[in-house]
Amino acid sequence: MAAPTADASVDSSGRTPKNGFDRFFEITKRGSTVGREVRGGFATFFTMAYIVVLNPLILAAGVDATGAQLPVTALAAGTALVAGVLTIVMGVVARFPLALAAGLGVNALVAYEIAPEMTWADAMGLVVIEGVLIAVLVLTGLRTAVFRAVPTQLKTAIGVGIGLFLMIIGLVDAGFVRRIPDASGTTVPVELGIGGKLTSWPLLVFCLGLILTLVLFVRKVKGAILIGILASTVLAIIVEAIGHIGPSFVDGKPNPAGWSLNVPTLPDKIVDVPDLSLLGKFNVLDSWSDTGFLVVIMFVFTLLITDFFDTMGTMVAVGQEGGLLDDEGMPPRTKEILLVDSVAAAAGGAASVSSNTSFIESASGVAEGARTGVANLVTGVLFLLAMFLAPLVTVVPFEAASTALVVVGFLMMVGVRQIDWTDFEIAIPAFLAITLMPFTYSISNGIGAGIISYVVIKLAVGKAREVHPILYGTAVLFILYFLRGPLETLL
């Protein structure tokens, strides 16, 4: 008698895929639905659509060694194009709900430190080189090996730190928390609202939107985060139509009570033809001879370290939020995730829009139920449409989108209970990783502090053998990263 055969239509989770699309993206296997993926894709897009506006503003403010500046319209179109294409590629290849776009921090480094030393084409060429180098590290398995060497509890701390980082980004972008000018004479670095008070209409929109989102979330309303963003945007449009508040800067003068970035008004023109003139405007050779070998190496190293660890922390944080990590704290198809991310870095340079990287705002989509690459298909298509619908994208103000970041920050914070705070050997590195991310506004800084302190503490207590050999090399690289200022002066 023949042994019974397993039903090939049933996956390892015991759930039956509905069709080939479901089986490929593992929608049912991961406990999701197409509806959840679509909602998640929309939520992710709306929380990171600001990059289509902000990245051009940052890069266009930079001036290269010849005095040239990049055109804003072409930067906006290129930013949306690369983000759309690579987000879709991530969804299809890695099948993981992680969207990509031009990385903040890296774009400022390119605009204000690298470009002034060379031409824009040379600067973007270095970004391409950095992306290729990271791809090589992925293909050789080194990038994955480095992250596997990080202790599980420290990975958890990285996710928690990113959650706090997201929260502070949301609060600052919305103007709820503001930096106090140095001339004020106070030693307190930040304050609540304007002069310690919530006195502007945009802040009221943010507060009401946040309260609405939290109430919907607690009541387990499907699409709570997305509903919060859309409702806040509608309220913002009404407030602006009545009050004519305007942007935070008017004719170069600050308007503290204004909208942080996008003024929520209905545009005169919804569709516009994208300007893709910057595509392919990069050069990988001239910078070495014009600027000097050592200076170029330092720039590439800084770019590489920033991208290398930011993505690792981001993918684990997103996976942690969606319950997609294995026992070692690694997400599924890790190699594919890292490979697409490295290709995105090079693609950003090739399109002259700076290195593209994985966005932690993807966690807002995961909070809406996204668990697969299908959400990326939605987010990616919306970015591609944004090339033509750029005027419409600018309707959503920071004050509306930032509500999602605060809620997601809370969701990621709950992982802190998985850390053994009685074991100082891991608790101290975890503490430094968690706190330095929001306080230095950098994921890489937090990861670096956590790894360096972990290695130093293990050496101090005579447990050097418990440290993976790769972590010693990683700690040295981070020390060089933190000392890059003095090193650059020597070079």
Short mmCIF file of C-alpha atoms in Angstrom, two decimals:
data_model
loop_
_atom_site.label_atom_id
_atom_site.label_comp_id
_atom_site.label_asym_id
_atom_site.label_seq_id
_atom_site.Cartn_x
_atom_site.Cartn_y
_atom_site.Cartn_z
CA MET A 1 0.00 0.00 0.00
CA ALA A 2 1.47 3.31 -1.06
CA ALA A 3 2.19 5.88 1.61
CA PRO A 4 -0.09 8.96 1.55
CA THR A 5 1.43 11.92 -0.22
CA ALA A 6 1.38 15.47 1.14
CA ASP A 7 -0.83 18.00 -0.56
CA ALA A 8 1.59 20.07 -2.65
CA SER A 9 -0.81 23.01 -2.48
CA VAL A 10 -0.33 23.35 1.28
CA ASP A 11 2.78 25.27 2.41
CA SER A 12 4.90 24.61 5.51
CA SER A 13 2.64 26.82 7.64
CA GLY A 14 -0.34 24.54 7.04
CA ARG A 15 -2.20 27.28 5.15
CA THR A 16 -3.29 26.73 1.54
CA PRO A 17 -2.19 29.43 -0.96
CA LYS A 18 -5.11 30.72 -3.03
CA ASN A 19 -3.19 31.00 -6.31
CA GLY A 20 0.28 31.33 -7.82
CA PHE A 21 0.51 35.03 -6.88
CA ASP A 22 -0.30 34.14 -3.28
CA ARG A 23 2.25 31.30 -3.31
CA PHE A 24 5.03 33.44 -4.80
CA PHE A 25 4.64 36.28 -2.30
CA GLU A 26 3.69 33.96 0.59
CA ILE A 27 0.70 36.16 1.45
CA THR A 28 -1.37 33.45 3.15
CA LYS A 29 1.70 31.78 4.65
CA ARG A 30 2.59 34.98 6.49
CA GLY A 31 -0.97 35.45 7.71
CA SER A 32 -1.72 38.43 5.48
CA THR A 33 -4.27 39.32 2.80
CA VAL A 34 -4.12 41.35 -0.39
CA GLY A 35 -6.25 44.02 1.29
CA ARG A 36 -3.79 44.37 4.18
CA GLU A 37 -0.87 44.55 1.75
CA VAL A 38 -2.56 47.31 -0.25
CA ARG A 39 -3.34 49.30 2.91
CA GLY A 40 0.22 48.80 4.09
CA GLY A 41 1.62 49.93 0.74
CA PHE A 42 -0.42 53.13 0.85
CA ALA A 43 0.57 53.82 4.47
CA THR A 44 4.26 53.36 3.68
CA PHE A 45 4.03 55.68 0.69
CA PHE A 46 2.28 58.46 2.55
CA THR A 47 4.75 58.34 5.45
CA MET A 48 7.76 58.61 3.14
CA ALA A 49 6.35 60.57 0.18
CA TYR A 50 7.98 63.65 1.71
CA ILE A 51 11.30 62.42 0.31
CA VAL A 52 10.15 63.44 -3.20
CA VAL A 53 10.10 67.01 -1.92
CA LEU A 54 12.81 66.98 0.74
CA ASN A 55 15.61 65.22 -1.17
CA PRO A 56 15.55 67.80 -4.00
CA LEU A 57 15.59 70.65 -1.47
CA ILE A 58 18.67 69.23 0.27
CA LEU A 59 20.63 68.38 -2.87
CA ALA A 60 19.67 71.56 -4.73
CA ALA A 61 21.01 73.62 -1.81
CA GLY A 62 24.50 72.19 -2.36
CA VAL A 63 27.08 73.76 -4.67
CA ASP A 64 29.87 71.75 -6.29
CA ALA A 65 33.49 72.83 -6.84
CA THR A 66 32.54 74.57 -10.11
CA GLY A 67 29.68 76.52 -8.52
CA ALA A 68 26.98 74.40 -10.20
CA GLN A 69 23.67 73.42 -8.58
CA LEU A 70 21.25 70.63 -9.48
CA PRO A 71 17.74 71.53 -10.77
CA VAL A 72 14.93 70.85 -8.29
CA THR A 73 12.41 69.55 -10.83
CA ALA A 74 14.82 66.98 -12.24
CA LEU A 75 15.82 65.90 -8.73
CA ALA A 76 12.17 65.38 -7.77
CA ALA A 77 11.47 63.24 -10.83
CA GLY A 78 14.66 61.20 -10.38
CA THR A 79 13.97 60.70 -6.68
CA ALA A 80 10.49 59.31 -7.40
CA LEU A 81 11.71 57.15 -10.30
CA VAL A 82 14.51 55.38 -8.45
CA ALA A 83 12.39 54.97 -5.31
CA GLY A 84 9.56 53.45 -7.34
CA VAL A 85 11.66 51.05 -9.38
CA LEU A 86 13.85 49.81 -6.53
CA THR A 87 10.92 49.46 -4.12
CA ILE A 88 9.21 47.20 -6.66
CA VAL A 89 12.44 45.24 -7.18
CA MET A 90 12.71 44.74 -3.41
CA GLY A 91 9.15 43.45 -3.37
CA VAL A 92 9.69 40.99 -6.22
CA VAL A 93 13.21 39.79 -5.42
CA ALA A 94 13.24 39.86 -1.60
CA ARG A 95 9.44 39.67 -1.12
CA PHE A 96 9.84 41.74 2.02
CA PRO A 97 7.79 44.88 2.92
CA LEU A 98 10.74 47.27 2.85
CA ALA A 99 10.52 50.38 0.67
CA LEU A 100 13.55 52.31 -0.59
CA ALA A 101 14.28 55.93 -1.43
CA ALA A 102 17.05 58.52 -1.26
CA GLY A 103 18.61 58.26 2.20
CA LEU A 104 18.51 61.24 4.52
CA GLY A 105 21.87 62.00 6.07
CA VAL A 106 23.69 60.51 3.10
CA ASN A 107 22.19 63.13 0.78
CA ALA A 108 23.35 65.89 3.13
CA LEU A 109 26.83 64.35 3.20
CA VAL A 110 26.89 64.34 -0.60
CA ALA A 111 25.54 67.90 -0.90
CA TYR A 112 27.56 69.67 1.78
CA GLU A 113 30.79 67.69 2.16
CA ILE A 114 31.53 65.73 -1.02
CA ALA A 115 30.17 67.88 -3.86
CA PRO A 116 32.06 71.05 -2.78
CA GLU A 117 35.32 69.12 -3.31
CA MET A 118 34.53 68.01 -6.89
CA THR A 119 31.83 68.14 -9.58
CA TRP A 120 28.32 66.77 -9.05
CA ALA A 121 29.07 64.01 -11.56
CA ASP A 122 32.18 63.01 -9.59
CA ALA A 123 30.27 63.06 -6.30
CA MET A 124 27.51 60.84 -7.68
CA GLY A 125 30.21 58.58 -9.12
CA LEU A 126 31.48 57.95 -5.58
CA VAL A 127 27.95 56.97 -4.57
CA VAL A 128 27.92 54.45 -7.43
CA ILE A 129 31.28 53.05 -6.30
CA GLU A 130 30.00 52.72 -2.73
CA GLY A 131 26.92 50.84 -3.92
CA VAL A 132 29.03 48.45 -5.99
CA LEU A 133 31.34 47.79 -3.03
CA ILE A 134 28.39 46.96 -0.78
CA ALA A 135 27.02 44.62 -3.47
CA VAL A 136 30.36 42.79 -3.50
CA LEU A 137 30.22 42.46 0.29
CA VAL A 138 26.72 41.00 0.00
CA LEU A 139 27.66 38.51 -2.73
CA THR A 140 30.68 37.34 -0.76
CA GLY A 141 28.46 36.83 2.29
CA LEU A 142 30.44 39.27 4.44
CA ARG A 143 27.57 41.73 5.01
CA THR A 144 25.24 38.98 6.22
CA ALA A 145 28.00 37.43 8.32
CA VAL A 146 28.63 40.73 10.10
CA PHE A 147 25.03 41.04 11.16
CA ARG A 148 24.75 37.39 12.21
CA ALA A 149 27.72 38.06 14.51
CA VAL A 150 25.75 40.72 16.41
CA PRO A 151 24.14 39.25 19.59
CA THR A 152 20.37 38.75 19.36
CA GLN A 153 19.60 41.09 22.27
CA LEU A 154 21.70 43.82 20.71
CA LYS A 155 19.73 43.38 17.48
CA THR A 156 16.56 43.80 19.53
CA ALA A 157 17.99 46.98 21.05
CA ILE A 158 18.71 48.28 17.55
CA GLY A 159 15.04 47.83 16.68
CA VAL A 160 13.95 49.62 19.85
CA GLY A 161 16.38 52.47 19.21
CA ILE A 162 15.05 52.88 15.68
CA GLY A 163 11.55 53.08 17.15
CA LEU A 164 12.59 56.00 19.36
CA PHE A 165 14.41 57.52 16.39
CA LEU A 166 11.20 57.33 14.36
CA MET A 167 9.26 58.97 17.16
CA ILE A 168 11.66 61.91 17.46
CA ILE A 169 11.66 62.31 13.65
CA GLY A 170 7.89 62.52 13.72
CA LEU A 171 7.77 64.98 16.61
CA VAL A 172 10.47 67.23 15.10
CA ASP A 173 9.06 67.13 11.56
CA ALA A 174 5.64 68.09 12.92
CA GLY A 175 7.13 70.94 14.96
CA PHE A 176 5.88 69.43 18.22
CA VAL A 177 9.50 69.39 19.43
CA ARG A 178 11.82 72.21 18.32
CA ARG A 179 15.42 73.17 18.76
CA ILE A 180 15.98 76.25 20.88
CA PRO A 181 18.23 78.79 19.14
CA ASP A 182 21.69 79.11 20.70
CA ALA A 183 21.15 82.84 21.13
CA SER A 184 18.31 82.22 23.59
CA GLY A 185 20.77 81.89 26.47
CA THR A 186 19.25 78.67 27.80
CA THR A 187 21.09 75.37 28.21
CA VAL A 188 17.99 73.35 27.28
CA PRO A 189 18.47 72.09 23.68
CA VAL A 190 14.81 71.52 22.73
CA GLU A 191 11.36 72.71 23.73
CA LEU A 192 7.69 71.93 23.27
CA GLY A 193 6.14 73.67 20.27
CA ILE A 194 6.83 77.38 20.01
CA GLY A 195 8.24 78.93 23.17
CA GLY A 196 7.12 75.93 25.17
CA LYS A 197 3.52 76.21 23.99
CA LEU A 198 1.37 74.54 21.34
CA THR A 199 0.27 77.78 19.74
CA SER A 200 0.01 77.09 15.99
CA TRP A 201 -2.71 75.57 13.82
CA PRO A 202 -0.36 73.02 12.20
CA LEU A 203 0.49 71.71 15.67
CA LEU A 204 -3.21 71.39 16.43
CA VAL A 205 -3.65 69.35 13.25
CA PHE A 206 -0.80 67.06 14.32
CA CYS A 207 -2.16 66.60 17.85
CA LEU A 208 -5.71 65.89 16.68
CA GLY A 209 -4.43 63.53 14.00
CA LEU A 210 -2.26 61.68 16.51
CA ILE A 211 -5.12 61.34 18.99
CA LEU A 212 -7.43 60.07 16.24
CA THR A 213 -4.85 57.54 15.06
CA LEU A 214 -4.19 56.27 18.59
CA VAL A 215 -7.91 55.89 19.31
CA LEU A 216 -8.48 54.02 16.05
CA PHE A 217 -5.44 51.85 16.73
CA VAL A 218 -6.51 50.96 20.28
CA ARG A 219 -9.98 50.11 18.98
CA LYS A 220 -8.27 47.88 16.36
CA VAL A 221 -9.80 49.67 13.40
CA LYS A 222 -8.36 48.36 10.13
CA GLY A 223 -6.31 51.01 8.37
CA ALA A 224 -5.99 53.15 11.51
CA ILE A 225 -2.66 54.71 10.52
CA LEU A 226 -3.71 55.38 6.93
CA ILE A 227 -7.05 56.82 8.07
CA GLY A 228 -5.17 59.07 10.49
CA ILE A 229 -2.91 60.41 7.74
CA LEU A 230 -5.77 61.07 5.31
CA ALA A 231 -8.05 62.62 7.95
CA SER A 232 -5.23 64.87 9.16
CA THR A 233 -4.52 65.95 5.59
CA VAL A 234 -8.17 66.87 4.99
CA LEU A 235 -8.20 68.85 8.25
CA ALA A 236 -4.95 70.56 7.24
CA ILE A 237 -6.40 71.59 3.87
CA ILE A 238 -9.43 73.10 5.61
CA VAL A 239 -7.26 74.91 8.18
CA GLU A 240 -4.99 76.34 5.49
CA ALA A 241 -7.95 77.43 3.35
CA ILE A 242 -9.42 79.36 6.28
CA GLY A 243 -6.29 80.64 8.00
CA HIS A 244 -3.83 81.09 5.09
CA ILE A 245 -0.98 80.04 7.38
CA GLY A 246 1.68 79.44 4.74
CA PRO A 247 5.07 77.67 4.95
CA SER A 248 7.55 77.77 7.82
CA PHE A 249 9.74 80.12 5.75
CA VAL A 250 8.34 83.07 3.84
CA ASP A 251 10.71 85.05 1.58
CA GLY A 252 13.65 83.57 3.47
CA LYS A 253 12.30 84.63 6.86
CA PRO A 254 11.16 82.08 9.47
CA ASN A 255 7.47 81.65 10.13
CA PRO A 256 7.38 79.37 13.20
CA ALA A 257 3.63 78.97 13.03
CA GLY A 258 3.74 77.78 9.41
CA TRP A 259 3.63 74.29 7.93
CA SER A 260 6.93 72.39 8.25
CA LEU A 261 7.43 71.47 4.58
CA ASN A 262 4.36 70.97 2.41
CA VAL A 263 1.61 73.59 2.52
CA PRO A 264 -1.66 71.60 2.31
CA THR A 265 -3.39 73.36 -0.57
CA LEU A 266 -5.01 71.79 -3.60
CA PRO A 267 -2.61 72.32 -6.54
CA ASP A 268 -3.53 74.21 -9.69
CA LYS A 269 -2.09 71.41 -11.81
CA ILE A 270 -2.30 67.76 -10.78
CA VAL A 271 -0.35 66.12 -13.63
CA ASP A 272 3.06 67.25 -14.87
CA VAL A 273 5.66 65.76 -17.24
CA PRO A 274 8.72 64.50 -15.29
CA ASP A 275 12.19 65.91 -16.01
CA LEU A 276 14.65 62.98 -16.19
CA SER A 277 17.62 64.95 -17.49
CA LEU A 278 19.90 63.96 -14.57
CA LEU A 279 19.83 60.23 -15.29
CA GLY A 280 23.30 58.90 -16.07
CA LYS A 281 25.10 62.12 -15.09
CA PHE A 282 27.87 60.49 -13.03
CA ASN A 283 31.62 59.95 -13.33
CA VAL A 284 33.58 57.32 -11.40
CA LEU A 285 37.14 58.27 -12.45
CA ASP A 286 37.94 62.00 -12.33
CA SER A 287 37.46 62.48 -8.57
CA TRP A 288 40.49 60.26 -7.82
CA SER A 289 42.89 62.49 -9.73
CA ASP A 290 41.26 65.86 -9.04
CA THR A 291 40.62 65.50 -5.29
CA GLY A 292 43.22 63.00 -4.17
CA PHE A 293 43.18 59.27 -3.50
CA LEU A 294 43.06 59.44 0.32
CA VAL A 295 40.27 62.02 0.44
CA VAL A 296 38.16 59.97 -1.96
CA ILE A 297 38.77 56.81 0.07
CA MET A 298 37.57 58.59 3.22
CA PHE A 299 34.42 59.82 1.48
CA VAL A 300 33.63 56.35 0.10
CA PHE A 301 34.32 54.75 3.50
CA THR A 302 31.93 57.18 5.24
CA LEU A 303 29.21 56.52 2.67
CA LEU A 304 29.75 52.76 2.93
CA ILE A 305 29.62 52.59 6.73
CA THR A 306 26.46 54.71 6.84
CA ASP A 307 24.60 52.61 4.26
CA PHE A 308 26.04 49.29 5.47
CA PHE A 309 24.61 49.41 8.98
CA ASP A 310 21.55 51.62 8.48
CA THR A 311 19.94 48.98 6.29
CA MET A 312 20.78 46.16 8.66
CA GLY A 313 19.11 47.93 11.54
CA THR A 314 16.15 48.93 9.41
CA MET A 315 15.39 45.48 8.00
CA VAL A 316 15.55 43.88 11.45
CA ALA A 317 13.35 46.59 12.97
CA VAL A 318 10.73 46.17 10.22
CA GLY A 319 10.93 42.38 10.48
CA GLN A 320 10.61 42.59 14.26
CA GLU A 321 7.51 44.76 13.91
CA GLY A 322 5.91 42.22 11.57
CA GLY A 323 6.99 39.11 13.45
CA LEU A 324 9.08 38.02 10.46
CA LEU A 325 12.42 37.29 12.18
CA ASP A 326 13.88 33.83 12.78
CA ASP A 327 15.46 32.57 16.00
CA GLU A 328 18.69 34.41 15.16
CA GLY A 329 16.86 37.69 14.68
CA MET A 330 17.24 37.61 10.89
CA PRO A 331 14.46 38.35 8.36
CA PRO A 332 13.63 35.95 5.51
CA ARG A 333 15.71 36.25 2.32
CA THR A 334 18.26 38.43 4.07
CA LYS A 335 20.82 38.17 1.27
CA GLU A 336 18.28 39.30 -1.32
CA ILE A 337 17.22 42.25 0.85
CA LEU A 338 20.81 43.42 1.25
CA LEU A 339 21.63 42.88 -2.43
CA VAL A 340 18.68 44.98 -3.64
CA ASP A 341 19.60 47.66 -1.12
CA SER A 342 23.16 47.82 -2.44
CA VAL A 343 21.92 48.04 -6.02
CA ALA A 344 19.65 50.89 -4.89
CA ALA A 345 22.65 52.77 -3.53
CA ALA A 346 24.40 52.57 -6.90
CA ALA A 347 21.19 53.39 -8.79
CA GLY A 348 20.70 56.54 -6.73
CA GLY A 349 24.16 57.73 -7.72
CA ALA A 350 23.58 56.85 -11.36
CA ALA A 351 20.40 58.96 -11.34
CA SER A 352 22.14 61.86 -9.52
CA VAL A 353 19.70 61.71 -6.58
CA SER A 354 22.16 60.33 -3.97
CA SER A 355 22.31 56.86 -2.46
CA ASN A 356 18.97 55.07 -2.08
CA THR A 357 18.47 52.92 0.98
CA SER A 358 15.79 51.06 2.94
CA PHE A 359 13.39 53.35 4.80
CA ILE A 360 12.37 52.71 8.37
CA GLU A 361 9.06 54.39 7.54
CA SER A 362 8.20 51.01 5.99
CA ALA A 363 7.28 50.00 9.53
CA SER A 364 4.13 52.11 9.19
CA GLY A 365 3.00 49.81 6.39
CA VAL A 366 3.84 46.76 8.49
CA ALA A 367 1.77 48.24 11.31
CA GLU A 368 -1.13 48.33 8.84
CA GLY A 369 -0.72 44.60 8.20
CA ALA A 370 1.85 44.40 5.37
CA ARG A 371 3.96 41.26 5.58
CA THR A 372 5.09 40.63 2.00
CA GLY A 373 6.49 42.26 -1.11
CA VAL A 374 2.99 42.97 -2.39
CA ALA A 375 2.94 46.12 -0.26
CA ASN A 376 6.11 47.18 -2.09
CA LEU A 377 4.35 46.83 -5.44
CA VAL A 378 1.73 49.32 -4.24
CA THR A 379 4.27 51.72 -2.73
CA GLY A 380 6.51 51.49 -5.81
CA VAL A 381 3.68 52.21 -8.25
CA LEU A 382 2.63 55.20 -6.16
CA PHE A 383 6.19 56.55 -6.34
CA LEU A 384 6.21 56.11 -10.12
CA LEU A 385 2.89 57.94 -10.33
CA ALA A 386 4.42 60.64 -8.13
CA MET A 387 6.74 61.49 -11.04
CA PHE A 388 3.67 62.70 -12.89
CA LEU A 389 1.58 63.65 -9.83
CA ALA A 390 4.27 65.54 -7.93
CA PRO A 391 1.93 68.51 -7.27
CA LEU A 392 -0.58 66.16 -5.59
CA VAL A 393 2.06 64.45 -3.45
CA THR A 394 2.97 67.80 -1.91
CA VAL A 395 -0.53 68.19 -0.47
CA VAL A 396 0.22 65.89 2.49
CA PRO A 397 2.04 67.98 5.15
CA PHE A 398 4.55 66.66 7.68
CA GLU A 399 2.03 67.39 10.40
CA ALA A 400 -0.28 64.74 8.91
CA ALA A 401 2.29 62.10 7.91
CA SER A 402 4.26 62.34 11.16
CA THR A 403 1.39 60.88 13.20
CA ALA A 404 2.27 57.48 11.72
CA LEU A 405 5.89 57.73 12.81
CA VAL A 406 4.96 58.34 16.45
CA VAL A 407 2.55 55.39 16.54
CA VAL A 408 5.06 53.08 14.87
CA GLY A 409 7.73 54.27 17.30
CA PHE A 410 5.55 53.03 20.15
CA LEU A 411 5.00 49.67 18.47
CA MET A 412 8.73 49.13 18.04
CA MET A 413 9.46 50.25 21.60
CA VAL A 414 7.65 47.25 23.12
CA GLY A 415 10.56 44.99 22.11
CA VAL A 416 12.58 46.49 24.97
CA ARG A 417 11.15 43.87 27.33
CA GLN A 418 13.14 41.16 25.51
CA ILE A 419 16.44 42.60 26.77
CA ASP A 420 17.90 41.25 30.03
CA TRP A 421 18.55 44.51 31.89
CA THR A 422 20.12 42.63 34.82
CA ASP A 423 23.02 41.50 32.60
CA PHE A 424 25.15 44.63 32.36
CA GLU A 425 27.40 43.10 29.71
CA ILE A 426 24.55 43.30 27.18
CA ALA A 427 22.35 45.91 28.91
CA ILE A 428 24.92 48.72 28.64
CA PRO A 429 25.57 48.23 24.89
CA ALA A 430 21.80 47.93 24.37
CA PHE A 431 21.23 51.15 26.33
CA LEU A 432 23.79 53.05 24.26
CA ALA A 433 22.38 51.73 20.98
CA ILE A 434 18.83 52.67 21.98
CA THR A 435 19.57 56.16 23.28
CA LEU A 436 22.18 57.38 20.82
CA MET A 437 20.00 56.77 17.75
CA PRO A 438 17.40 59.42 18.62
CA PHE A 439 19.84 61.72 20.42
CA THR A 440 22.37 61.81 17.57
CA TYR A 441 19.75 61.49 14.82
CA SER A 442 21.60 58.53 13.30
CA ILE A 443 20.99 54.77 13.16
CA SER A 444 24.65 54.12 12.37
CA ASN A 445 25.85 56.04 15.43
CA GLY A 446 23.66 53.93 17.71
CA ILE A 447 24.75 50.64 16.15
CA GLY A 448 28.40 51.71 16.30
CA ALA A 449 28.20 52.69 19.98
CA GLY A 450 26.48 49.41 20.81
CA ILE A 451 29.05 47.26 19.02
CA ILE A 452 32.10 49.13 20.32
CA SER A 453 30.87 49.08 23.93
CA TYR A 454 29.94 45.38 23.66
CA VAL A 455 33.45 44.46 22.48
CA VAL A 456 35.17 46.67 25.06
CA ILE A 457 33.08 45.32 27.95
CA LYS A 458 33.67 41.69 26.95
CA LEU A 459 37.41 42.35 26.79
CA ALA A 460 37.32 44.12 30.17
CA VAL A 461 35.64 41.18 31.93
CA GLY A 462 37.90 38.58 30.35
CA LYS A 463 35.31 37.10 27.96
CA ALA A 464 37.05 37.90 24.70
CA ARG A 465 36.21 34.47 23.28
CA GLU A 466 32.48 35.22 23.47
CA VAL A 467 32.91 37.95 20.86
CA HIS A 468 32.64 36.83 17.25
CA PRO A 469 35.90 37.63 15.38
CA ILE A 470 33.98 39.68 12.82
CA LEU A 471 32.77 42.02 15.57
CA TYR A 472 36.35 42.99 16.42
CA GLY A 473 36.90 44.17 12.87
CA THR A 474 33.51 45.88 12.84
CA ALA A 475 34.33 47.71 16.08
CA VAL A 476 37.60 48.97 14.58
CA LEU A 477 35.78 50.23 11.49
CA PHE A 478 33.28 52.08 13.65
CA ILE A 479 36.08 53.66 15.66
CA LEU A 480 37.53 54.94 12.38
CA TYR A 481 34.05 56.12 11.40
CA PHE A 482 33.66 58.14 14.61
CA LEU A 483 37.18 59.57 14.20
CA ARG A 484 36.70 60.51 10.56
CA GLY A 485 36.71 64.23 11.42
CA PRO A 486 40.27 64.26 12.82
CA LEU A 487 41.38 61.81 10.13
CA GLU A 488 40.05 64.07 7.36
CA THR A 489 42.03 67.01 8.75
CA LEU A 490 45.20 64.91 8.62
CA LEU A 491 44.51 63.88 5.04
#
